[in-house]
Short mmCIF file of C-alpha atoms and ligand atoms in Angstrom, two decimals:
data_model
loop_
_atom_site.label_atom_id
_atom_site.label_comp_id
_atom_site.label_asym_id
_atom_site.label_seq_id
_atom_site.Cartn_x
_atom_site.Cartn_y
_atom_site.Cartn_z
CA UNK A 1473 -2.72 7.30 22.64
CA UNK A 1474 0.91 6.68 21.18
CA UNK A 1475 1.62 5.56 17.48
CA UNK A 1476 4.64 5.13 15.34
CA UNK A 1477 5.68 3.95 12.04
CA UNK A 1478 8.90 1.76 11.75
CA UNK A 1479 10.65 1.27 8.64
CA UNK A 1480 14.36 1.96 7.16
CA UNK A 1481 15.01 4.64 5.74
CA UNK A 1482 11.89 6.57 7.36
CA UNK A 1483 13.08 10.20 7.22
CA UNK A 1484 10.99 11.16 4.49
CA UNK A 1485 7.86 9.16 5.52
CA UNK A 1486 4.42 11.59 5.23
CA UNK A 1487 2.96 9.20 7.80
CA UNK A 1488 3.73 11.32 10.91
CA UNK A 1489 2.45 14.78 9.15
CA UNK A 1490 -0.56 12.97 7.71
CA UNK A 1491 -1.65 11.46 11.26
CA UNK A 1492 -0.86 14.68 13.22
CA UNK A 1493 -3.33 16.36 10.84
CA UNK A 1494 -5.84 13.87 11.39
CA UNK A 1495 -5.35 13.93 15.30
CA UNK A 1496 -5.68 17.63 15.55
CA UNK A 1497 -8.92 17.69 13.31
CA UNK A 1498 -10.59 15.33 15.45
CA UNK A 1499 -9.35 17.18 18.69
CA UNK A 1500 -7.37 13.97 20.03
CA UNK A 1501 -4.08 14.56 21.86
CA UNK A 1502 -2.51 11.24 20.26
CA UNK A 1503 1.00 11.55 19.09
CA UNK A 1504 2.69 9.50 15.95
CA UNK A 1505 6.44 9.16 15.30
CA UNK A 1506 8.73 7.72 12.81
CA UNK A 1507 11.19 5.17 14.01
CA UNK A 1508 14.05 4.32 12.02
CA UNK A 1509 14.88 0.46 12.66
CA UNK A 1510 17.60 -1.02 10.48
CA UNK A 1511 17.10 -4.62 9.49
CA UNK A 1512 20.20 -5.62 11.70
CA UNK A 1513 18.69 -3.92 14.80
CA UNK A 1514 15.24 -5.76 14.00
CA UNK A 1515 15.71 -8.46 16.26
CA UNK A 1516 15.30 -5.68 19.30
CA UNK A 1517 11.89 -4.60 18.18
CA UNK A 1518 9.89 -5.57 21.17
CA UNK A 1519 12.19 -4.09 23.49
CA UNK A 1520 12.25 -0.46 21.45
CA UNK A 1521 8.43 -0.76 21.01
CA UNK A 1522 7.53 -1.46 24.56
CA UNK A 1523 10.03 0.98 26.07
CA UNK A 1524 7.83 3.55 23.90
CA UNK A 1525 4.57 2.21 25.48
CA UNK A 1526 3.06 2.68 21.81
CA UNK A 1527 -0.82 1.44 21.23
CA UNK A 1528 -0.15 0.55 17.89
CA UNK A 1529 2.48 1.36 14.74
CA UNK A 1530 2.25 0.93 11.16
CA UNK A 1531 5.18 -0.90 9.73
CA UNK A 1532 6.98 -0.24 6.28
CA UNK A 1533 9.50 -1.15 3.96
CA UNK A 1534 11.41 -3.40 4.67
CA UNK A 1535 9.98 -4.98 7.68
CA UNK A 1536 6.42 -5.99 6.65
CA UNK A 1537 7.39 -9.54 6.44
CA UNK A 1538 9.71 -9.65 9.11
CA UNK A 1539 7.42 -8.44 11.82
CA UNK A 1540 5.31 -11.73 11.58
CA UNK A 1541 7.07 -13.78 13.92
CA UNK A 1542 6.77 -11.06 16.85
CA UNK A 1543 2.95 -11.14 16.60
CA UNK A 1544 0.64 -12.86 18.87
CA UNK A 1545 -2.42 -12.97 16.29
CA UNK A 1546 -2.69 -12.15 12.63
CA UNK A 1547 -6.07 -11.34 10.75
CA UNK A 1548 -7.26 -13.58 8.20
CA UNK A 1549 -6.98 -10.86 5.44
CA UNK A 1550 -3.27 -9.97 6.45
CA UNK A 1551 -2.56 -13.76 6.70
CA UNK A 1552 -3.65 -14.43 3.26
CA UNK A 1553 -0.96 -11.48 2.06
CA UNK A 1554 1.98 -12.45 4.20
CA UNK A 1555 2.56 -8.93 4.93
CA UNK A 1556 1.62 -6.79 7.84
CA UNK A 1557 1.47 -2.78 7.49
CA UNK A 1558 -0.79 -2.14 10.84
CA UNK A 1559 -0.09 -3.60 14.61
CA UNK A 1560 -2.53 -2.89 17.28
CA UNK A 1561 -1.27 -3.23 20.75
CA UNK A 1562 -4.02 -4.53 23.34
CA UNK A 1563 -2.99 -5.62 26.89
CA UNK A 1564 0.47 -6.30 25.78
CA UNK A 1565 -0.61 -8.54 22.79
CA UNK A 1566 0.70 -7.84 19.42
CA UNK A 1567 -2.27 -8.12 16.67
CA UNK A 1568 -1.30 -7.73 12.87
CA UNK A 1569 -3.32 -6.41 10.10
CA UNK A 1570 -2.66 -5.15 6.55
CA UNK A 1571 -4.67 -2.01 5.51
CA UNK A 1572 -2.53 -1.32 1.96
CA UNK A 1573 -4.87 -3.19 -0.15
CA UNK A 1574 -8.35 -1.86 1.48
CA UNK A 1575 -6.94 1.73 1.15
CA UNK A 1576 -6.26 1.41 -2.34
CA UNK A 1577 -9.52 -0.61 -3.23
CA UNK A 1578 -11.87 1.98 -1.19
CA UNK A 1579 -9.94 4.68 -3.46
CA UNK A 1580 -10.30 3.04 -6.59
CA UNK A 1581 -13.75 2.45 -6.10
CA UNK A 1582 -14.65 5.95 -5.64
CA UNK A 1583 -13.28 6.87 -9.39
CA UNK A 1584 -14.48 3.55 -10.91
CA UNK A 1585 -17.81 2.68 -9.25
CA UNK A 1586 -18.51 -0.33 -11.66
CA UNK A 1587 -15.45 -1.99 -10.02
CA UNK A 1588 -17.04 -5.64 -9.56
CA UNK A 1589 -17.15 -6.00 -13.61
CA UNK A 1590 -13.92 -4.76 -14.30
CA UNK A 1591 -11.34 -7.08 -15.96
CA UNK A 1592 -8.16 -5.97 -14.01
CA UNK A 1593 -4.36 -6.56 -14.66
CA UNK A 1594 -2.11 -6.19 -11.90
CA UNK A 1595 1.77 -5.80 -13.28
CA UNK A 1596 4.16 -6.90 -10.54
CA UNK A 1597 3.65 -10.25 -7.84
CA UNK A 1598 5.43 -8.79 -4.66
CA UNK A 1599 3.73 -7.97 -1.47
CA UNK A 1600 2.01 -5.01 -2.68
CA UNK A 1601 0.41 -6.88 -5.83
CA UNK A 1602 -0.73 -9.64 -3.14
CA UNK A 1603 -2.26 -6.96 -1.01
CA UNK A 1604 -4.21 -5.50 -3.76
CA UNK A 1605 -5.20 -8.78 -5.41
CA UNK A 1606 -6.62 -10.17 -2.27
CA UNK A 1607 -8.65 -7.33 -1.65
CA UNK A 1608 -9.94 -6.93 -5.35
CA UNK A 1609 -10.54 -10.80 -5.36
CA UNK A 1610 -13.33 -9.79 -2.94
CA UNK A 1611 -14.85 -7.50 -5.05
CA UNK A 1612 -14.41 -8.28 -8.66
CA UNK A 1613 -16.35 -11.08 -10.48
CA UNK A 1614 -13.86 -11.99 -13.11
CA UNK A 1615 -10.45 -13.70 -12.27
CA UNK A 1616 -7.79 -11.05 -11.55
CA UNK A 1617 -4.61 -11.07 -14.11
CA UNK A 1618 -1.23 -10.55 -12.74
CA UNK A 1619 1.81 -10.29 -14.98
CA UNK A 1620 5.64 -10.54 -13.51
CA UNK A 1621 8.87 -10.08 -14.81
CA UNK A 1622 10.05 -13.52 -13.39
CA UNK A 1623 7.32 -16.48 -13.18
CA UNK A 1624 9.11 -17.80 -9.92
CA UNK A 1625 7.40 -15.24 -7.80
CA UNK A 1626 4.07 -16.74 -8.35
CA UNK A 1627 5.42 -19.78 -6.17
CA UNK A 1628 4.70 -17.76 -2.91
CA UNK A 1629 0.95 -16.96 -4.37
CA UNK A 1630 -1.90 -18.99 -2.77
CA UNK A 1631 -4.77 -16.80 -4.63
CA UNK A 1632 -5.82 -18.11 -7.81
CA UNK A 1633 -4.68 -15.54 -10.56
CA UNK A 1634 -4.07 -15.52 -14.51
CA UNK A 1635 -0.35 -15.27 -14.47
CA UNK A 1636 1.02 -13.63 -17.23
CA UNK A 1637 4.49 -12.50 -18.27
CA UNK A 1638 5.21 -8.84 -19.14
CA UNK A 1639 5.24 -9.54 -22.74
CA UNK A 1640 1.85 -11.49 -22.43
CA UNK A 1641 0.50 -8.61 -20.65
CA UNK A 1642 1.67 -5.98 -23.27
CA UNK A 1643 -0.02 -8.13 -26.33
CA UNK A 1644 -3.14 -8.83 -24.28
CA UNK A 1645 -3.61 -5.20 -23.09
CA UNK A 1646 -6.56 -4.38 -24.93
CA UNK A 1647 -8.68 -6.95 -22.70
CA UNK A 1648 -8.44 -5.00 -19.92
CA UNK A 1649 -10.27 -2.26 -18.00
CA UNK A 1650 -8.08 -1.29 -15.26
CA UNK A 1651 -4.44 -1.94 -15.17
CA UNK A 1652 -2.37 -1.26 -11.90
CA UNK A 1653 1.44 -1.16 -11.78
CA UNK A 1654 2.22 -2.37 -8.07
CA UNK A 1655 6.34 -2.28 -9.13
CA UNK A 1656 8.82 0.25 -8.19
CA UNK A 1657 9.64 0.81 -11.99
CA UNK A 1658 8.90 4.76 -12.10
CA UNK A 1659 9.33 5.54 -8.50
CA UNK A 1660 11.64 8.33 -7.67
CA UNK A 1661 14.12 8.94 -10.29
CA UNK A 1662 13.49 5.79 -12.30
CA UNK A 1663 12.25 6.72 -15.51
CA UNK A 1664 11.18 3.11 -16.72
CA UNK A 1665 7.97 2.33 -18.25
CA UNK A 1666 7.18 -1.50 -17.10
CA UNK A 1667 5.53 -2.33 -20.06
CA UNK A 1668 4.63 -0.81 -23.37
CA UNK A 1669 1.18 0.35 -23.51
CA UNK A 1670 0.84 0.19 -27.30
CA UNK A 1671 -2.32 -2.21 -27.11
CA UNK A 1672 -4.06 -0.08 -24.26
CA UNK A 1673 -7.64 0.17 -25.16
CA UNK A 1674 -8.95 3.99 -25.01
CA UNK A 1675 -11.19 3.55 -21.89
CA UNK A 1676 -8.73 1.84 -19.78
CA UNK A 1677 -8.04 3.30 -16.42
CA UNK A 1678 -3.94 3.03 -15.64
CA UNK A 1679 -3.07 3.32 -12.11
CA UNK A 1680 -0.03 3.45 -9.98
CA UNK A 1681 0.38 2.48 -6.38
CA UNK A 1682 3.04 5.26 -6.30
CA UNK A 1683 2.32 8.83 -5.35
CA UNK A 1684 5.81 10.34 -5.54
CA UNK A 1685 6.09 11.37 -8.27
CA UNK A 1686 2.26 12.24 -8.74
CA UNK A 1687 2.68 10.88 -12.28
CA UNK A 1688 4.96 8.14 -12.87
CA UNK A 1689 6.36 7.36 -16.25
CA UNK A 1690 3.39 4.72 -16.93
CA UNK A 1691 0.75 7.14 -16.03
CA UNK A 1692 2.64 10.13 -17.98
CA UNK A 1693 2.49 8.04 -21.05
CA UNK A 1694 -1.24 6.81 -20.28
CA UNK A 1695 -2.43 10.47 -20.05
CA UNK A 1696 -0.64 11.32 -23.24
CA UNK A 1697 -2.70 8.70 -25.09
CA UNK A 1698 -5.73 10.23 -23.44
CA UNK A 1699 -6.31 7.35 -20.99
CA UNK A 1700 -7.74 8.28 -17.02
CA UNK A 1701 -5.09 7.69 -14.59
CA UNK A 1702 -5.24 7.33 -10.78
CA UNK A 1703 -1.91 7.38 -8.60
CA UNK A 1704 -1.07 5.77 -5.17
CA UNK A 1705 -2.46 8.77 -2.96
CA UNK A 1706 -5.58 8.02 -2.08
CA UNK A 1707 -4.23 4.55 -1.08
CA UNK A 1708 -1.33 5.85 1.20
CA UNK A 1709 -4.21 8.27 2.86
CA UNK A 1710 -6.70 5.23 3.03
CA UNK A 1711 -4.29 2.81 4.56
CA UNK A 1712 -3.68 5.31 7.20
CA UNK A 1713 -7.29 6.14 7.80
CA UNK A 1714 -7.75 2.42 8.34
CA UNK A 1715 -4.89 1.92 10.67
CA UNK A 1716 -6.34 4.37 12.63
CA UNK A 1717 -10.02 3.05 12.59
CA UNK A 1718 -8.10 -0.31 13.89
CA UNK A 1719 -6.36 1.65 16.63
CA UNK A 1720 -9.12 3.83 18.25
CA UNK A 1721 -12.38 2.71 16.48
CA UNK A 1722 -12.96 6.03 15.30
CA UNK A 1723 -13.59 6.98 11.65
CA UNK A 1724 -10.56 9.47 10.39
CA UNK A 1725 -10.74 12.74 8.48
CA UNK A 1726 -9.19 11.72 5.24
CA UNK A 1727 -9.86 15.05 3.43
CA UNK A 1728 -7.44 16.43 6.07
CA UNK A 1729 -4.99 13.96 5.86
CA UNK A 1730 -4.75 13.88 2.07
CA UNK A 1731 -4.39 17.95 2.06
CA UNK A 1732 -1.73 17.63 4.82
CA UNK A 1733 0.19 15.11 2.48
CA UNK A 1734 -0.46 17.26 -0.80
CA UNK A 1735 0.58 20.41 1.34
CA UNK A 1736 3.86 18.59 2.44
CA UNK A 1737 4.84 17.42 -1.06
CA UNK A 1738 4.41 20.70 -2.52
CA UNK A 1739 6.87 22.15 0.04
CA UNK A 1740 9.31 19.58 -0.92
CA UNK A 1741 9.25 20.30 -4.82
P1 ATR B 2027 6.63 -4.70 -2.68
O1 ATR B 2027 6.09 -5.12 -1.43
O2 ATR B 2027 6.64 -3.12 -3.08
O3 ATR B 2027 5.60 -5.10 -3.79
P2 ATR B 2027 8.45 -6.60 -3.51
O4 ATR B 2027 7.83 -7.63 -2.86
O5 ATR B 2027 10.29 -6.49 -3.39
O6 ATR B 2027 7.95 -5.21 -3.16
O7 ATR B 2027 7.99 -6.96 -5.04
C1 ATR B 2027 8.63 -5.94 -6.07
C2 ATR B 2027 7.62 -6.49 -7.47
O8 ATR B 2027 8.36 -5.70 -8.51
C3 ATR B 2027 8.21 -7.52 -7.99
O9 ATR B 2027 7.21 -8.04 -8.68
C4 ATR B 2027 9.16 -7.36 -8.90
O10 ATR B 2027 9.37 -8.29 -9.77
P3 ATR B 2027 10.38 -9.49 -10.01
O11 ATR B 2027 9.53 -10.72 -8.93
O12 ATR B 2027 10.61 -10.12 -11.39
O13 ATR B 2027 11.45 -9.25 -8.98
C5 ATR B 2027 8.83 -6.03 -9.71
N1 ATR B 2027 9.71 -5.24 -10.14
C6 ATR B 2027 10.60 -4.35 -9.45
N2 ATR B 2027 11.58 -3.71 -10.17
C7 ATR B 2027 11.08 -4.05 -11.64
C8 ATR B 2027 11.36 -3.83 -12.71
N3 ATR B 2027 12.45 -2.57 -13.05
N4 ATR B 2027 10.88 -4.07 -13.82
C9 ATR B 2027 9.93 -4.96 -13.57
N5 ATR B 2027 9.10 -5.54 -12.36
C10 ATR B 2027 10.00 -4.69 -11.43
#
């Protein structure tokens, strides 16, 4: 079968290496390539994909919402989020899914088994946060709290959550068992810590959906305070594994996928 990831920029995507490792481990002869489609060419998406004769593709920044008008069907979970990261092509029909939230939460449950009883704070209210919130909301008993820099972002939220400003979150921080940063603050060269951690309770798990760097500023600060930390590497691996399952019906070899990503990151450093 033939797969791809579509984004812009896409040169540094680890998806091809991760999926290739899985195909090899499962003795499949599938292919997975990275396709750079800048926003100004996105209207050609049907032609580009049809010419490649793909069976499915992942879709990443900045196209997760732009793809929606091109889909024949959207599953309920993706519909709630309003963003798509996986498309399955079946008899010429394009079916949209979102595996980001499920990918993150599967990994989180492995390190925090009592997830249903956790009080959770999400920082950021963009597409990534919505994906996590929609999935967490199906598992966690207490209402979720979401903090954002600008309150206008919540106008696009259908899900009922407690809405906090960043400073309200800083003040109430000790109420939470898990704090998850979904904003790009701290990604790549950005050294910002999105909220002050002065009021963090000692047991609170601090998480970031970013995995490059492995320790974002908020994770480094939490670790220095002695708190448990959890980054976005498992989310990346699991979203890929869930996409593979949607496309093929088969379970992916997530250990091999994760090792391939870790090895590639080591080579880059
Ligand atoms: P994604 O799909 O990755 O979630 P997005 O939909 O553009 O991306 O959302 C980015 C989120 O990160 C938003 O919640 C944004 O806050 P605003 O709604 O106020 O713009 C948040 N964000 C981005 N940079 C930030 C920063 N430096 N500090 C705090 N929040 C930031």
